[in-house]
Coordinates of C-alpha atoms and ligand atoms in Angstrom, one line a residue:
X1 CA 5.3 22.7 13.0
X2 CA 3.5 26.0 13.7
X3 CA 0.3 27.3 15.3
X4 CA -1.7 29.7 13.2
X5 CA -3.6 32.8 14.4
X6 CA -4.8 34.5 11.2
X7 CA -6.8 33.2 8.2
X8 CA -4.2 34.3 5.7
X9 CA -1.7 31.9 7.3
X10 CA -3.9 28.9 6.3
X11 CA -2.2 26.7 3.7
X12 CA -5.3 26.6 1.6
X13 CA -5.2 30.4 1.3
X14 CA -1.5 30.4 0.3
X15 CA 0.2 30.1 3.7
X16 CA 3.0 27.7 4.6
X17 CA 1.7 24.3 5.8
X18 CA 1.6 23.9 9.6
X19 CA 3.5 20.6 9.3
X20 CA 6.6 20.0 7.2
X21 CA 5.8 16.2 6.9
X22 CA 2.5 14.6 6.3
X23 CA 0.6 13.4 9.3
X24 CA -1.4 10.2 8.4
X25 CA -4.2 8.3 10.0
X26 CA -2.9 4.9 10.9
X27 CA 0.8 5.4 10.7
X28 CA 2.2 2.1 12.0
X29 CA 3.1 1.7 15.7
X30 CA 6.4 -0.1 16.0
X31 CA 7.4 -1.9 19.2
X32 CA 10.9 -2.6 20.5
X33 CA 13.1 -2.9 17.4
X34 CA 15.9 -4.9 19.1
X35 CA 13.4 -7.5 20.3
X36 CA 11.9 -7.7 16.8
X37 CA 15.3 -8.1 15.1
X38 CA 16.3 -10.8 17.6
X39 CA 13.2 -12.7 16.8
X40 CA 13.8 -12.3 13.1
X41 CA 17.3 -13.7 13.6
X42 CA 15.9 -16.6 15.4
X43 CA 13.4 -17.5 12.8
X44 CA 16.0 -17.2 10.1
X45 CA 18.3 -19.5 12.1
X46 CA 15.5 -22.0 12.5
X47 CA 14.6 -21.8 8.8
X48 CA 11.0 -22.3 9.7
X49 CA 9.4 -19.3 8.0
X50 CA 5.7 -20.3 7.8
X51 CA 3.3 -23.3 8.1
X52 CA 2.3 -23.1 11.7
X53 CA 5.7 -22.2 13.0
X54 CA 6.7 -21.7 16.7
X55 CA 6.2 -17.9 16.7
X56 CA 2.7 -18.4 15.2
X57 CA 1.9 -20.9 17.9
X58 CA 3.2 -18.7 20.6
X59 CA 1.3 -15.7 19.2
X60 CA -1.9 -17.7 19.2
X61 CA -1.3 -18.8 22.9
X62 CA -0.6 -15.2 24.0
X63 CA -3.7 -13.9 22.1
X64 CA -5.9 -16.6 23.8
X65 CA -4.6 -15.5 27.2
X66 CA -5.2 -11.8 26.5
X67 CA -8.7 -12.3 25.1
X68 CA -9.7 -15.1 27.4
X69 CA -10.9 -17.0 24.3
X70 CA -10.5 -20.8 24.0
X71 CA -9.3 -20.8 20.3
X72 CA -7.3 -18.2 18.4
X73 CA -6.2 -18.9 14.9
X74 CA -3.7 -16.5 13.3
X75 CA -4.3 -15.7 9.7
X76 CA -2.6 -13.7 6.9
X77 CA -5.1 -10.9 7.1
X78 CA -8.6 -10.2 8.3
X79 CA -10.2 -10.4 4.9
X80 CA -9.2 -14.0 4.4
X81 CA -10.0 -14.6 8.1
X82 CA -13.5 -13.4 7.5
X83 CA -13.8 -15.5 4.3
X84 CA -12.7 -18.6 6.3
X85 CA -15.0 -17.9 9.3
X86 CA -18.0 -17.3 7.0
X87 CA -17.3 -20.5 5.2
X88 CA -16.6 -22.6 8.3
X89 CA -19.8 -21.3 9.9
X90 CA -21.7 -22.5 6.9
X91 CA -23.2 -19.2 5.8
X92 CA -25.0 -19.1 2.4
X93 CA -27.8 -17.2 0.7
X94 CA -28.1 -13.8 2.4
X95 CA -26.2 -12.3 5.3
X96 CA -27.1 -9.0 6.9
X97 CA -24.2 -6.6 7.2
X98 CA -23.7 -2.8 7.6
X99 CA -22.8 -0.7 4.6
X100 CA -20.9 1.7 6.8
X101 CA -17.7 -0.4 7.0
X102 CA -14.6 -1.2 5.1
X103 CA -15.4 -2.8 1.8
X104 CA -13.7 -6.1 2.9
X105 CA -16.6 -6.9 5.1
X106 CA -19.0 -7.0 2.2
X107 CA -16.4 -8.6 -0.2
X108 CA -15.7 -11.5 2.1
X109 CA -19.4 -12.5 1.5
X110 CA -19.7 -11.6 -2.1
X111 CA -16.4 -13.5 -2.9
X112 CA -18.2 -16.7 -2.0
X113 CA -21.4 -15.8 -3.7
X114 CA -23.3 -14.9 -0.5
X115 CA -25.5 -11.8 -0.9
X116 CA -24.6 -9.0 1.5
X117 CA -27.9 -7.4 2.6
X118 CA -27.0 -3.9 3.7
X119 CA -28.6 -2.8 6.8
X120 CA -28.7 0.7 8.3
X121 CA -26.8 1.8 11.4
X122 CA -27.7 3.6 14.6
X123 CA -26.5 7.2 14.1
X124 CA -25.5 7.4 17.8
X125 CA -23.1 4.4 17.8
X126 CA -22.3 4.1 14.0
X127 CA -22.9 0.3 14.5
X128 CA -25.5 -1.9 12.8
X129 CA -29.0 -1.2 14.2
X130 CA -30.6 -4.4 15.6
X131 CA -34.1 -3.1 14.7
X132 CA -33.1 -2.7 11.1
X133 CA -31.5 -6.2 11.2
X134 CA -34.8 -7.8 12.3
X135 CA -36.6 -6.1 9.3
X136 CA -34.0 -7.4 6.8
X137 CA -34.4 -11.1 7.7
X138 CA -35.9 -13.2 4.9
X139 CA -36.2 -17.0 4.4
X140 CA -32.8 -16.9 2.6
X141 CA -31.0 -15.2 5.6
X142 CA -28.4 -17.5 7.2
X143 CA -26.4 -15.0 9.3
X144 CA -25.6 -11.6 10.7
X145 CA -22.1 -10.1 10.2
X146 CA -21.8 -7.2 12.7
X147 CA -18.8 -4.8 12.7
X148 CA -17.5 -3.3 15.9
X149 CA -16.7 0.0 14.2
X150 CA -14.0 2.2 15.7
X151 CA -13.5 -0.6 18.2
X152 CA -16.8 0.3 19.9
X153 CA -18.8 -2.9 20.4
X154 CA -22.0 -3.5 18.4
X155 CA -25.2 -4.0 20.4
X156 CA -23.9 -7.6 21.0
X157 CA -26.8 -8.6 23.3
X158 CA -29.6 -7.6 21.0
X159 CA -27.8 -9.2 18.0
X160 CA -27.2 -12.4 19.9
X161 CA -30.9 -12.5 20.9
X162 CA -32.0 -11.9 17.3
X163 CA -29.7 -14.6 16.0
X164 CA -30.9 -17.1 18.6
X165 CA -34.6 -16.4 17.8
X166 CA -34.2 -16.7 14.1
X167 CA -31.6 -19.5 14.2
X168 CA -29.0 -17.5 12.5
X169 CA -25.2 -17.6 12.7
X170 CA -23.6 -14.5 14.2
X171 CA -20.1 -13.4 13.2
X172 CA -18.3 -10.2 14.1
X173 CA -15.9 -8.2 12.0
X174 CA -13.7 -7.1 15.0
X175 CA -11.0 -5.6 12.7
X176 CA -10.9 -2.5 14.8
X177 CA -11.6 -4.0 18.2
X178 CA -8.4 -5.8 19.4
X179 CA -8.1 -5.4 23.2
X180 CA -11.6 -3.9 23.6
X181 CA -14.3 -5.2 25.9
X182 CA -18.0 -5.4 26.1
X183 CA -19.7 -5.9 29.5
X184 CA -16.3 -6.6 31.0
X185 CA -15.7 -9.5 28.5
X186 CA -13.0 -9.1 25.9
X187 CA -14.2 -8.8 22.2
X188 CA -13.3 -12.2 20.7
X189 CA -15.8 -14.0 23.0
X190 CA -19.0 -13.1 21.2
X191 CA -21.1 -14.7 18.4
X192 CA -19.9 -17.8 16.7
X193 CA -16.5 -16.2 15.8
X194 CA -14.9 -12.8 15.8
X195 CA -12.2 -11.7 13.3
X196 CA -9.4 -9.2 14.1
X197 CA -7.2 -7.3 11.7
X198 CA -3.5 -6.6 12.4
X199 CA -2.9 -4.7 9.2
X200 CA -0.1 -2.1 9.4
X201 CA -2.6 0.7 9.8
X202 CA -4.2 -0.8 12.9
X203 CA -2.9 0.3 16.3
X204 CA -1.6 -3.2 16.8
X205 CA 0.0 -4.7 13.7
X206 CA 1.8 -7.7 12.4
X207 CA 2.7 -6.0 9.0
X208 CA -0.3 -7.9 7.5
X209 CA -2.3 -10.3 9.6
X210 CA -5.4 -11.2 11.5
X211 CA -6.9 -13.6 14.0
X212 CA -10.1 -15.7 14.1
X213 CA -11.3 -16.1 17.8
X214 CA -14.0 -18.5 18.9
X215 CA -15.1 -20.5 21.9
X216 CA -16.6 -23.2 19.6
X217 CA -14.1 -26.1 19.4
X218 CA -15.7 -27.6 16.2
X219 CA -15.7 -24.3 14.4
X220 CA -12.1 -23.6 15.5
X221 CA -11.0 -27.0 14.1
X222 CA -12.6 -26.2 10.7
X223 CA -11.1 -22.8 10.6
X224 CA -7.6 -24.2 11.3
X225 CA -7.9 -26.8 8.5
X226 CA -9.4 -24.3 6.0
X227 CA -6.5 -21.9 6.8
X228 CA -4.2 -24.5 5.4
X229 CA -5.9 -25.7 2.2
X230 CA -8.0 -28.1 4.2
X231 CA -5.1 -30.4 5.0
X232 CA -5.8 -32.7 8.0
X233 CA -2.7 -34.8 7.5
X234 CA 0.4 -35.0 5.2
X235 CA -1.6 -36.5 2.4
X236 CA -5.2 -35.9 3.5
X237 CA -7.5 -33.0 2.7
X238 CA -10.8 -32.8 4.6
X239 CA -12.4 -29.5 3.4
X240 CA -12.1 -27.0 0.7
X241 CA -9.5 -24.6 2.1
X242 CA -7.3 -21.7 1.1
X243 CA -3.9 -20.3 2.0
X244 CA -4.7 -18.1 5.0
X245 CA -1.6 -18.9 7.1
X246 CA 0.2 -16.2 9.1
X247 CA 4.0 -16.3 8.5
X248 CA 6.7 -16.3 11.1
X249 CA 7.8 -12.8 10.4
X250 CA 4.3 -11.5 11.1
X251 CA 4.0 -13.5 14.2
X252 CA 7.4 -12.2 15.4
X253 CA 6.1 -8.6 14.9
X254 CA 2.9 -9.6 16.7
X255 CA 4.8 -11.0 19.7
X256 CA 6.9 -7.8 19.8
X257 CA 3.9 -5.6 19.4
X258 CA 2.1 -7.4 22.2
X259 CA 4.9 -6.4 24.6
X260 CA 4.1 -2.7 23.8
X261 CA 0.4 -3.1 23.6
X262 CA -0.4 -1.1 26.7
X263 CA 2.0 1.7 25.7
X264 CA 0.2 2.0 22.3
X265 CA -3.2 2.2 24.0
X266 CA -1.8 4.8 26.5
X267 CA -0.7 7.1 23.7
X268 CA -4.0 6.7 21.9
X269 CA -5.8 7.5 25.1
X270 CA -3.7 10.6 25.7
X271 CA -4.3 11.8 22.2
X272 CA -8.0 11.1 22.4
X273 CA -8.3 13.1 25.7
X274 CA -6.4 15.9 24.2
X275 CA -8.5 16.0 21.1
X276 CA -11.6 15.9 23.3
X277 CA -10.4 19.0 25.2
X278 CA -9.1 20.8 22.2
X279 CA -12.3 20.4 20.2
X280 CA -14.8 21.0 23.0
X281 CA -17.3 23.8 22.5
X282 CA -16.8 24.2 18.8
X283 CA -20.3 24.3 17.3
X284 CA -21.0 21.7 14.6
X285 CA -18.3 19.2 15.7
X286 CA -19.0 16.0 17.4
X287 CA -16.2 13.7 18.5
X288 CA -17.1 10.0 18.9
X289 CA -16.6 9.0 22.5
X290 CA -15.4 5.7 24.1
X291 CA -16.9 4.0 27.1
X292 CA -14.3 4.5 29.8
X293 CA -15.9 1.7 31.9
X294 CA -14.8 -0.8 29.2
X295 CA -11.4 -1.6 27.8
X296 CA -10.9 0.5 24.6
X297 CA -8.0 0.9 22.2
X298 CA -8.9 4.6 21.3
X299 CA -7.4 4.0 17.9
X300 CA -9.8 6.2 15.9
X301 CA -10.4 9.9 16.4
X302 CA -13.8 10.3 14.6
X303 CA -15.4 13.7 14.0
X304 CA -18.8 14.4 12.6
X305 CA -19.1 17.8 11.0
X306 CA -22.5 19.5 10.8
X307 CA -22.4 22.1 8.0
X308 CA -25.5 24.0 9.1
X309 CA -23.6 25.0 12.3
X310 CA -20.1 25.6 10.8
X311 CA -20.7 27.2 7.4
X312 CA -18.3 24.7 5.8
X313 CA -18.8 21.0 5.2
X314 CA -16.7 17.9 6.0
X315 CA -15.0 18.0 2.6
X316 CA -14.0 21.6 2.9
X317 CA -12.5 20.9 6.3
X318 CA -10.6 18.0 4.8
X319 CA -9.2 20.2 2.1
X320 CA -8.1 22.8 4.6
X321 CA -6.4 20.2 6.7
X322 CA -4.7 18.5 3.7
X323 CA -3.2 21.9 2.8
X324 CA -1.6 21.8 6.3
X325 CA -0.2 18.3 5.7
X326 CA -2.8 16.8 8.0
X327 CA -4.1 13.9 6.0
X328 CA -7.5 13.4 7.6
X329 CA -9.7 10.7 6.0
X330 CA -13.3 10.3 5.1
X331 CA -14.0 6.8 6.5
X332 CA -16.1 4.8 5.1
X333 CA -17.1 7.1 2.2
X334 CA -19.2 6.6 0.2
X335 CA -20.5 3.4 1.9
X336 CA -20.2 -0.1 0.5
X337 CA -23.7 0.2 -1.2
X338 CA -22.3 3.0 -3.4
X339 CA -19.3 0.9 -4.5
X340 CA -19.2 -1.8 -7.2
X341 CA -20.5 -4.4 -7.6
X342 CA -23.0 -3.5 -5.0
X343 CA -24.1 -0.2 -6.5
X344 CA -25.1 -1.9 -9.7
X345 CA -26.8 -4.8 -7.9
X346 CA -28.8 -2.6 -5.6
X347 CA -29.1 0.9 -7.1
X348 CA -31.9 1.8 -4.6
X349 CA -30.0 0.7 -1.5
X350 CA -29.5 4.3 -0.3
X351 CA -33.2 4.6 0.2
X352 CA -33.0 2.0 2.9
X353 CA -29.9 3.5 4.5
X354 CA -30.7 7.1 5.6
X355 CA -28.4 7.0 8.6
X356 CA -25.5 5.6 6.6
X357 CA -26.0 8.1 3.9
X358 CA -26.0 11.0 6.4
X359 CA -22.9 9.8 8.2
X360 CA -20.8 9.1 5.1
X361 CA -21.2 12.8 4.3
X362 CA -20.1 13.9 7.8
X363 CA -17.4 11.7 9.2
X364 CA -13.7 12.7 9.2
X365 CA -11.0 10.7 10.9
X366 CA -7.9 12.5 12.3
X367 CA -4.4 11.2 12.8
X368 CA -3.4 9.6 16.1
X369 CA -1.0 6.8 17.3
X370 CA 2.6 7.0 18.4
X371 CA 3.6 9.1 15.4
X372 CA 1.3 11.9 16.7
X373 CA 2.5 14.0 19.7
X374 CA 0.6 16.3 22.0
X375 CA 2.1 19.3 20.1
X376 CA 0.7 17.9 16.8
X377 CA -2.7 17.5 18.4
X378 CA -2.7 21.0 19.8
X379 CA -1.9 22.5 16.4
X380 CA -4.5 20.3 14.6
X381 CA -7.2 21.3 17.1
X382 CA -6.2 25.0 16.6
X383 CA -6.6 24.6 12.8
X384 CA -10.0 22.9 13.1
X385 CA -11.2 25.6 15.6
X386 CA -10.1 28.4 13.2
X387 CA -11.5 26.7 10.1
X388 CA -14.9 25.9 11.7
X389 CA -15.3 29.2 13.5
X390 CA -14.6 31.2 10.4
X391 CA -16.0 28.9 7.8
X392 CA -18.0 31.4 5.8
X393 CA -15.1 33.8 5.6
X394 CA -12.7 31.1 4.3
X395 CA -15.3 30.1 1.8
X396 CA -15.6 33.7 0.6
X397 CA -11.9 34.0 0.2
X398 CA -11.7 30.9 -1.8
X399 CA -14.5 32.1 -4.0
X400 CA -12.7 35.5 -4.4
X401 CA -9.5 33.7 -5.3
X402 CA -11.3 31.4 -7.8
X403 CA -12.9 34.5 -9.4
X404 CA -9.5 36.3 -9.5
X405 CA -7.8 33.3 -11.1
X406 CA -10.7 33.1 -13.7
X407 CA -10.3 36.8 -14.5
X408 CA -6.6 36.5 -14.8
X409 CA -6.9 33.5 -17.1
X410 CA -9.4 35.3 -19.3
X411 CA -7.1 38.4 -19.5
X412 CA -4.1 36.2 -20.4
X413 CA -6.2 34.5 -23.2
X414 CA -7.2 37.9 -24.6
X415 CA -3.6 39.3 -24.5
Ligands
LIG501 C1 -13.8 -3.0 9.3 C2 -12.7 -3.7 8.6 N1 -13.0 -5.0 8.2 C3 -12.0 -5.7 7.5 C4 -10.8 -5.2 7.2 C5 -9.8 -6.0 6.5 O1 -8.6 -6.2 7.2 P1 -7.3 -6.7 6.5 O2 -6.7 -5.5 5.9 O3 -6.5 -7.3 7.6 O4 -7.7 -7.7 5.5 C6 -10.5 -3.9 7.6 C7 -9.2 -3.3 7.3 O5 -8.7 -2.3 7.2 C8 -11.5 -3.1 8.3 O6 -11.3 -1.8 8.7

């Protein structure tokens, strides 16, 4: 790992990459290995590997305690968790959803032939804009599916009020928001149900996994049955269901990760504060902030790059960082509405989504988590500062190099 002082040292201009190994966004956090292995030994001894095993039950109890939610149902991943929650809540027709989200949010609707109606976001929060939600309601609308993007809560109060006034169901994709709060209450307690993801790339993981949280006992009972094919007894099926069960290995990982949860958050917080300091005062860069008065997990370091102030755009910066082995990512580019099948269904959707369109061109997410040290963050901030403060000069050198390569190729062809 090395700091760089001169443009010529940049990897993109032929220098040696700042990092020997790639630094990724969302490298898994691993808790205490011995505790995990002991649990795995136990579950193997028990020969109870799945089907609502003791670790899944314990994990659900612990999650309920942590979130202060009456019902927590562990599932195999958040995508299936969303599909089940959407079905159990009786959604149909059209559901209003942001386009600036991971594609699974939209697919969970489309998979069951419910039309996702893409709604624009508030550029300040990156979350679904309640004013735009209200405009998108039609007689076919049955629900709103909000996303607590980056773990920052949606405007829960406004959405709850809109849902109440229009008699709509309200579900939250809380894939990013485990251990976050809104108004002092833990995420998991809002809307009809909230769905968390524990995918390996999330700061808290169960390899693959998720959780449906709700305070509605009837809905919880339905979700529980639907998670297990709809079985309500050995030989009795009450609903259409699927296989959404979490297995014992994942629950063992979940219980072990819970023991390190505060440590994971502390590391994310430390990295976030260091990025905040290291990137402050660079024109054209905005780091998304977290509300320190709430519980946050700080799992995403989100930059917005404004080309008019920097001379280079987000994609240029990404290329510069990749050449240093900093694998920064363009989340959620290019937006669900530009991906299939939605792009073909609604070719004009972009006209209704100006804030989403703008943001998908500007957002860049940087590595954090327990695999990222303060030294890593210092070097990354130095690289970004150099790249953005000397953007036009870097661009010129790349152009010169392209021209030189072109001339060289033409000369070789002639020879
Ligand atoms: C916003 C959002 N929703 C849903 C999902 C799907 O989660 P899973 O991978 O657990 O199915 C993700 C996952 O990455 C996500 O970021």
